[in-house]
Structure formats: C-alpha cells, structure tokens
Amino acid sequence: MGALLALASAFCYGVVDFAGGLLSRRVHFAVVTFLGQVGGLLLALVAALVMPADSVRAADMLWGALSGAGSGTAMLFLNRGLSRGSMSVVVPVSAVTGVALSVLCGVWFLGDRPTAAAWAGICVTVPALWLVAGGGRGARDGGEPTLTGHGAADGLIASAGVAVQYIGLAQADAVSGLWPVAAGRLAAVVLLVPGAWRHASDFRRPARVHAQALTIGAGAALALILYLWAAQQQMLAVAVVLASLYPAVPTVLGLALLSERVTRWQAAGLVSATAAVVLLTLG
C-alpha cells in the first residue's frame, strides 16, 4: 500500500508540474508559486480538520514546518532557474540530487535497509530521472544529455530543498494526523512573502488565474499528504524514490496533449523508470 501511495503522490506532483508550467508561461512565476502555496495551505487545513489527529505534537509540527521551508526553498530556486531559461539543467539536477540526498540520509542516519531489489530500483531511478527530465541541453535538442548550462547552482539548491521537504515530513508521527502538512504549507507561505511583495503588481490578474494557481497548489498539498501516508508505511528511501518519479508525468502529458516530441533519451528514461517501479515495488 505504501508503494501505491508514493506512486499516487508522484502522479499528483507530475500533473501539478505540468499545469503549473503551462500557467507560468502566461503569469509571473512568483504569482504561481505564492498562490500555489496558499492553495496548498487551504487544502491542508481542511484535510486536517476533516481527519482529526489523535494528538498534535509540537515536535511533529516543527518537522512539518521544516519540510515546508524545504518546499518553499525548492520552488524559489527551481523557478528562478527556469526563469533563466535553464530548464534542461535545473530540473534534472534538482530531481536526481534530491533523490540521492534523501536516500543517503535515510540509509546513513535513519536506519533504512533497502532490499537488493530496492537498491537495484534506486540505482535505475537516478539515471531514469535524469533522462526523463531532460538531462541537459543536449537532451532538449535530441542529442546525448550533458551537464552544460548555467542553472546547475539553482538546481543543487532546489535539490537540497526537496530533500529537506521529504525527510522532514517523514519524521512526523502519524498521531499528529495531517497537521504537519498544514504547518509546512504555512512555513512555505511565510518564506515566500518577501518575493510576492516584490512582485505585487504582477498579482493584478483575473480571478480565474488566481483560482488556477490556488488549485495547482492544492494538488501539490494532496501529493504531500499522499507522500506522508506512504512514508508512514514504507521506508523513507523507497517512498522518496517512488514519489520522485513525477517528472515522467509531464513528459507523457506533453506527448499526449501538446504533441511534443519525446527524444530517444527521454524514451529510454521512461522505460527505465517503469523498470524501477517494478523493482522498488517488489523490494
């Protein structure tokens, strides 16, 4: 069940990334990012109230807030990198390094002991994510993926935020219900307030645009809720890797809905990701 929840989280994140990417083509990324976190906070609060916790512990709320700070940092630097036109570097670097950091922390500090099949799945996932996410400028142009580009620093900082998001939320005890997710969304909103303030004029948009951004953020919060449940039933290393397969979803949606061309490297990444899912589920 934990593996299915992690995969459901990846699917939600992938749909959110796809929708957010389309919206960011028309609206400043600061608007999409901030309103998205507000939408996530609203959904998390409703979910936490609908599903009462046995006991809301301060330590779990702090872990949730730390996770939210990681989310806000990841989105800030990811979007900054994307705004510089380095998508082919920022996305794969943030995805791959975020997974690697999370897995290493789970194994070295939290006592995770993946099976041989799970280790094989983890090893397959890293190159699969790199290929699916673009893998560098070469992948975008149909060539072999490379590490060239100016967004590597943004991608690395974003990856640290991703790792903090996943590791922090996984430390929250189930007795606190969904309140750690709500605490995380609140922390992310607070962290992003200065950037939103600097771009206040860009928020003058039709109500439907605000509604779209809020809905996208709510979808991201749902993905985190599913991940939290997965991490409570599955070791961190496996839950993180499965939830991090989300870059495959925008690739498939782009092919199906936007008639985008998938390179041979991305196709190889999709096949590898499928193999990783099988290995991790068996493991």
CSV table of C-alpha atoms in Angstrom, one decimal:
chain,number,residue,atom,x,y,z
A,1,MET,CA,0.0,0.0,0.0
A,2,GLY,CA,2.9,2.4,0.8
A,3,ALA,CA,4.3,2.0,-2.7
A,4,LEU,CA,0.9,2.8,-4.3
A,5,LEU,CA,0.5,5.9,-2.2
A,6,ALA,CA,4.0,7.0,-3.2
A,7,LEU,CA,3.2,6.5,-6.9
A,8,ALA,CA,-0.1,8.4,-6.4
A,9,SER,CA,1.9,11.2,-4.9
A,10,ALA,CA,4.2,11.2,-7.9
A,11,PHE,CA,1.3,11.3,-10.3
A,12,CYS,CA,-0.2,14.3,-8.4
A,13,TYR,CA,3.1,16.1,-8.4
A,14,GLY,CA,3.5,15.4,-12.1
A,15,VAL,CA,0.1,16.8,-13.0
A,16,VAL,CA,0.7,19.8,-10.8
A,17,ASP,CA,4.1,20.5,-12.5
A,18,PHE,CA,2.5,20.2,-15.9
A,19,ALA,CA,-0.3,22.6,-15.1
A,20,GLY,CA,2.0,25.0,-13.3
A,21,GLY,CA,4.4,25.0,-16.2
A,22,LEU,CA,1.6,26.0,-18.6
A,23,LEU,CA,0.3,28.7,-16.3
A,24,SER,CA,3.8,30.1,-15.7
A,25,ARG,CA,4.0,30.7,-19.5
A,26,ARG,CA,1.3,33.4,-19.0
A,27,VAL,CA,1.8,34.5,-15.4
A,28,HIS,CA,4.9,35.5,-13.4
A,29,PHE,CA,6.3,32.6,-11.6
A,30,ALA,CA,6.2,34.5,-8.2
A,31,VAL,CA,2.4,34.7,-8.6
A,32,VAL,CA,2.0,31.0,-9.4
A,33,THR,CA,4.4,29.9,-6.6
A,34,PHE,CA,2.9,32.1,-3.8
A,35,LEU,CA,-0.7,31.5,-4.7
A,36,GLY,CA,0.0,27.8,-5.1
A,37,GLN,CA,1.4,27.6,-1.5
A,38,VAL,CA,-1.7,29.5,-0.3
A,39,GLY,CA,-3.9,27.0,-2.1
A,40,GLY,CA,-1.9,24.1,-0.5
A,41,LEU,CA,-2.4,25.7,2.9
A,42,LEU,CA,-6.1,25.9,2.5
A,43,LEU,CA,-6.5,22.3,1.4
A,44,ALA,CA,-4.2,21.0,4.1
A,45,LEU,CA,-6.2,22.9,6.8
A,46,VAL,CA,-9.5,21.5,5.5
A,47,ALA,CA,-8.0,18.0,5.3
A,48,ALA,CA,-6.5,18.2,8.8
A,49,LEU,CA,-9.9,19.3,10.3
A,50,VAL,CA,-11.8,16.7,8.4
A,51,MET,CA,-9.4,13.9,9.6
A,52,PRO,CA,-8.8,14.7,13.3
A,53,ALA,CA,-5.5,13.8,14.8
A,54,ASP,CA,-5.1,11.7,17.9
A,55,SER,CA,-2.6,14.2,19.4
A,56,VAL,CA,-1.0,17.1,17.7
A,57,ARG,CA,2.6,17.2,19.0
A,58,ALA,CA,4.9,20.2,18.8
A,59,ALA,CA,7.8,18.2,17.5
A,60,ASP,CA,5.7,16.9,14.6
A,61,MET,CA,4.6,20.5,13.8
A,62,LEU,CA,8.3,21.6,13.8
A,63,TRP,CA,9.2,18.7,11.4
A,64,GLY,CA,6.3,19.8,9.2
A,65,ALA,CA,7.4,23.4,9.2
A,66,LEU,CA,11.0,22.4,8.3
A,67,SER,CA,9.6,20.3,5.4
A,68,GLY,CA,7.6,23.4,4.3
A,69,ALA,CA,10.7,25.6,4.4
A,70,GLY,CA,12.4,23.0,2.2
A,71,SER,CA,9.4,23.1,-0.2
A,72,GLY,CA,9.5,26.9,-0.4
A,73,THR,CA,13.2,27.0,-1.0
A,74,ALA,CA,13.0,24.3,-3.7
A,75,MET,CA,10.2,26.2,-5.5
A,76,LEU,CA,12.0,29.5,-5.2
A,77,PHE,CA,15.3,28.3,-6.7
A,78,LEU,CA,13.7,26.0,-9.2
A,79,ASN,CA,11.5,28.8,-10.6
A,80,ARG,CA,14.5,31.2,-10.6
A,81,GLY,CA,16.5,28.7,-12.6
A,82,LEU,CA,13.5,28.1,-15.0
A,83,SER,CA,13.1,31.9,-15.4
A,84,ARG,CA,16.8,32.0,-16.6
A,85,GLY,CA,15.9,29.5,-19.4
A,86,SER,CA,18.0,26.6,-17.9
A,87,MET,CA,15.2,24.1,-17.6
A,88,SER,CA,17.3,21.3,-19.2
A,89,VAL,CA,19.8,21.7,-16.3
A,90,VAL,CA,17.7,22.8,-13.3
A,91,VAL,CA,15.0,20.1,-13.5
A,92,PRO,CA,17.2,17.0,-13.8
A,93,VAL,CA,19.8,18.3,-11.3
A,94,SER,CA,17.2,19.1,-8.7
A,95,ALA,CA,15.3,15.8,-9.3
A,96,VAL,CA,18.3,13.5,-9.3
A,97,THR,CA,20.3,15.1,-6.5
A,98,GLY,CA,17.2,15.5,-4.3
A,99,VAL,CA,16.6,11.7,-4.6
A,100,ALA,CA,20.2,10.9,-3.9
A,101,LEU,CA,20.4,13.1,-0.8
A,102,SER,CA,17.1,11.7,0.6
A,103,VAL,CA,18.1,8.1,0.1
A,104,LEU,CA,21.6,8.6,1.6
A,105,CYS,CA,20.1,10.3,4.7
A,106,GLY,CA,17.6,7.5,5.1
A,107,VAL,CA,20.3,4.9,4.9
A,108,TRP,CA,23.0,6.6,6.9
A,109,PHE,CA,21.0,8.4,9.6
A,110,LEU,CA,17.6,6.8,9.8
A,111,GLY,CA,18.5,3.2,9.6
A,112,ASP,CA,16.8,2.3,6.3
A,113,ARG,CA,17.9,-1.1,4.9
A,114,PRO,CA,16.6,-1.5,1.4
A,115,THR,CA,16.5,-5.0,-0.1
A,116,ALA,CA,18.6,-5.9,-3.1
A,117,ALA,CA,15.7,-5.4,-5.4
A,118,ALA,CA,15.0,-2.0,-3.9
A,119,TRP,CA,18.7,-1.0,-4.3
A,120,ALA,CA,18.5,-2.0,-7.9
A,121,GLY,CA,15.4,0.1,-8.3
A,122,ILE,CA,17.1,3.1,-6.7
A,123,CYS,CA,20.2,2.7,-8.9
A,124,VAL,CA,18.0,2.6,-12.0
A,125,THR,CA,15.9,5.6,-10.9
A,126,VAL,CA,18.7,8.1,-10.8
A,127,PRO,CA,19.7,7.9,-14.5
A,128,ALA,CA,16.0,7.4,-15.4
A,129,LEU,CA,15.1,10.7,-13.7
A,130,TRP,CA,18.0,12.4,-15.4
A,131,LEU,CA,16.9,11.2,-18.8
A,132,VAL,CA,13.2,11.9,-18.4
A,133,ALA,CA,13.7,15.4,-17.0
A,134,GLY,CA,15.9,16.4,-20.0
A,135,GLY,CA,19.4,15.6,-18.8
A,136,GLY,CA,21.0,18.8,-20.1
A,137,ARG,CA,20.9,20.9,-23.2
A,138,GLY,CA,21.8,18.0,-25.4
A,139,ALA,CA,18.6,16.1,-24.4
A,140,ARG,CA,16.4,19.0,-25.4
A,141,ASP,CA,17.9,19.1,-28.8
A,142,GLY,CA,17.7,15.4,-29.3
A,143,GLY,CA,21.4,14.8,-28.5
A,144,GLU,CA,23.1,13.0,-25.7
A,145,PRO,CA,22.5,14.5,-22.2
A,146,THR,CA,25.2,16.7,-20.8
A,147,LEU,CA,25.9,18.7,-17.7
A,148,THR,CA,26.2,22.0,-19.5
A,149,GLY,CA,24.2,25.1,-18.6
A,150,HIS,CA,24.0,28.0,-16.2
A,151,GLY,CA,21.3,26.6,-13.8
A,152,ALA,CA,23.3,23.9,-12.0
A,153,ALA,CA,23.7,26.0,-8.8
A,154,ASP,CA,19.9,26.7,-8.8
A,155,GLY,CA,19.2,23.0,-9.3
A,156,LEU,CA,21.5,22.0,-6.5
A,157,ILE,CA,19.9,24.4,-4.0
A,158,ALA,CA,16.5,23.3,-5.1
A,159,SER,CA,17.5,19.6,-4.7
A,160,ALA,CA,18.6,20.4,-1.1
A,161,GLY,CA,15.1,21.9,-0.5
A,162,VAL,CA,13.5,18.8,-2.0
A,163,ALA,CA,15.5,16.5,0.3
A,164,VAL,CA,14.5,18.6,3.4
A,165,GLN,CA,10.9,18.5,2.3
A,166,TYR,CA,10.8,14.7,2.1
A,167,ILE,CA,13.0,13.9,5.1
A,168,GLY,CA,11.3,16.4,7.4
A,169,LEU,CA,7.8,15.3,6.6
A,170,ALA,CA,8.7,11.7,7.0
A,171,GLN,CA,9.8,12.3,10.6
A,172,ALA,CA,6.2,13.4,11.7
A,173,ASP,CA,4.4,10.8,13.7
A,174,ALA,CA,1.0,9.5,12.5
A,175,VAL,CA,-0.6,10.6,15.8
A,176,SER,CA,-0.5,14.3,14.5
A,177,GLY,CA,-2.6,13.4,11.5
A,178,LEU,CA,-2.2,15.9,8.6
A,179,TRP,CA,-1.3,18.9,10.8
A,180,PRO,CA,2.4,18.7,9.9
A,181,VAL,CA,1.4,19.2,6.2
A,182,ALA,CA,-0.6,22.3,7.2
A,183,ALA,CA,2.4,23.6,9.2
A,184,GLY,CA,4.6,23.0,6.3
A,185,ARG,CA,2.4,25.0,3.9
A,186,LEU,CA,2.2,27.8,6.4
A,187,ALA,CA,6.0,27.9,6.6
A,188,ALA,CA,6.3,27.9,2.8
A,189,VAL,CA,3.8,30.8,2.5
A,190,VAL,CA,5.7,32.9,5.1
A,191,LEU,CA,9.0,32.1,3.4
A,192,LEU,CA,7.7,33.3,0.0
A,193,VAL,CA,6.0,36.5,1.3
A,194,PRO,CA,9.1,38.8,0.5
A,195,GLY,CA,9.2,37.6,-3.1
A,196,ALA,CA,5.5,38.0,-3.5
A,197,TRP,CA,5.7,41.5,-2.1
A,198,ARG,CA,8.4,42.5,-4.6
A,199,HIS,CA,6.2,41.4,-7.4
A,200,ALA,CA,2.9,42.8,-6.0
A,201,SER,CA,2.0,44.4,-9.3
A,202,ASP,CA,2.0,41.0,-11.1
A,203,PHE,CA,-0.8,39.8,-8.9
A,204,ARG,CA,-3.3,42.1,-10.8
A,205,ARG,CA,-4.7,39.2,-12.7
A,206,PRO,CA,-8.3,37.9,-13.4
A,207,ALA,CA,-9.9,35.9,-10.7
A,208,ARG,CA,-9.7,32.8,-12.8
A,209,VAL,CA,-5.9,33.0,-13.0
A,210,HIS,CA,-5.8,33.2,-9.2
A,211,ALA,CA,-8.2,30.2,-8.9
A,212,GLN,CA,-6.0,28.2,-11.3
A,213,ALA,CA,-2.9,28.9,-9.2
A,214,LEU,CA,-4.7,28.0,-5.9
A,215,THR,CA,-5.9,24.8,-7.4
A,216,ILE,CA,-2.5,23.8,-8.6
A,217,GLY,CA,-1.2,24.4,-5.1
A,218,ALA,CA,-4.0,22.3,-3.6
A,219,GLY,CA,-2.9,19.5,-5.9
A,220,ALA,CA,0.7,19.8,-4.6
A,221,ALA,CA,-0.6,19.6,-1.0
A,222,LEU,CA,-2.5,16.5,-1.9
A,223,ALA,CA,0.7,15.0,-3.3
A,224,LEU,CA,2.4,15.7,0.1
A,225,ILE,CA,-0.4,14.2,2.0
A,226,LEU,CA,-0.2,11.0,-0.1
A,227,TYR,CA,3.6,11.0,0.4
A,228,LEU,CA,3.2,11.4,4.2
A,229,TRP,CA,0.9,8.4,4.3
A,230,ALA,CA,3.4,6.4,2.1
A,231,ALA,CA,6.4,7.3,4.3
A,232,GLN,CA,4.4,6.1,7.4
A,233,GLN,CA,4.0,2.7,5.7
A,234,GLN,CA,7.2,2.4,3.7
A,235,MET,CA,10.9,3.0,4.4
A,236,LEU,CA,12.0,6.6,3.5
A,237,ALA,CA,14.4,5.5,0.8
A,238,VAL,CA,11.8,3.7,-1.2
A,239,ALA,CA,8.9,6.2,-0.6
A,240,VAL,CA,11.1,9.1,-1.7
A,241,VAL,CA,12.3,7.4,-4.9
A,242,LEU,CA,8.8,6.4,-5.9
A,243,ALA,CA,7.4,9.8,-5.2
A,244,SER,CA,10.2,11.4,-7.1
A,245,LEU,CA,9.3,9.7,-10.4
A,246,TYR,CA,6.9,12.7,-11.1
A,247,PRO,CA,9.0,14.1,-14.0
A,248,ALA,CA,7.7,11.2,-16.1
A,249,VAL,CA,4.2,12.5,-15.9
A,250,PRO,CA,4.7,15.9,-17.6
A,251,THR,CA,6.7,14.2,-20.3
A,252,VAL,CA,3.8,11.8,-21.0
A,253,LEU,CA,1.2,14.6,-20.8
A,254,GLY,CA,3.3,16.8,-23.1
A,255,LEU,CA,3.4,13.9,-25.6
A,256,ALA,CA,-0.3,13.2,-25.3
A,257,LEU,CA,-1.8,16.7,-25.0
A,258,LEU,CA,0.7,19.1,-26.6
A,259,SER,CA,2.0,16.9,-29.4
A,260,GLU,CA,5.5,17.4,-28.0
A,261,ARG,CA,8.4,15.3,-29.4
A,262,VAL,CA,10.0,12.9,-26.9
A,263,THR,CA,13.7,12.3,-27.5
A,264,ARG,CA,15.2,8.9,-27.6
A,265,TRP,CA,16.9,9.7,-24.3
A,266,GLN,CA,13.6,10.6,-22.6
A,267,ALA,CA,12.0,7.4,-24.0
A,268,ALA,CA,14.9,5.4,-22.5
A,269,GLY,CA,14.3,7.2,-19.2
A,270,LEU,CA,10.6,6.3,-19.3
A,271,VAL,CA,11.4,2.6,-19.9
A,272,SER,CA,14.0,2.7,-17.1
A,273,ALA,CA,11.5,4.4,-14.7
A,274,THR,CA,9.0,1.7,-15.4
A,275,ALA,CA,11.6,-0.9,-14.5
A,276,ALA,CA,12.5,1.0,-11.3
A,277,VAL,CA,8.8,1.0,-10.2
A,278,VAL,CA,8.7,-2.8,-10.6
A,279,LEU,CA,11.9,-3.3,-8.7
A,280,LEU,CA,11.0,-0.9,-5.9
A,281,THR,CA,7.5,-2.4,-5.5
A,282,LEU,CA,9.0,-5.9,-5.3
A,283,GLY,CA,11.6,-4.8,-2.9
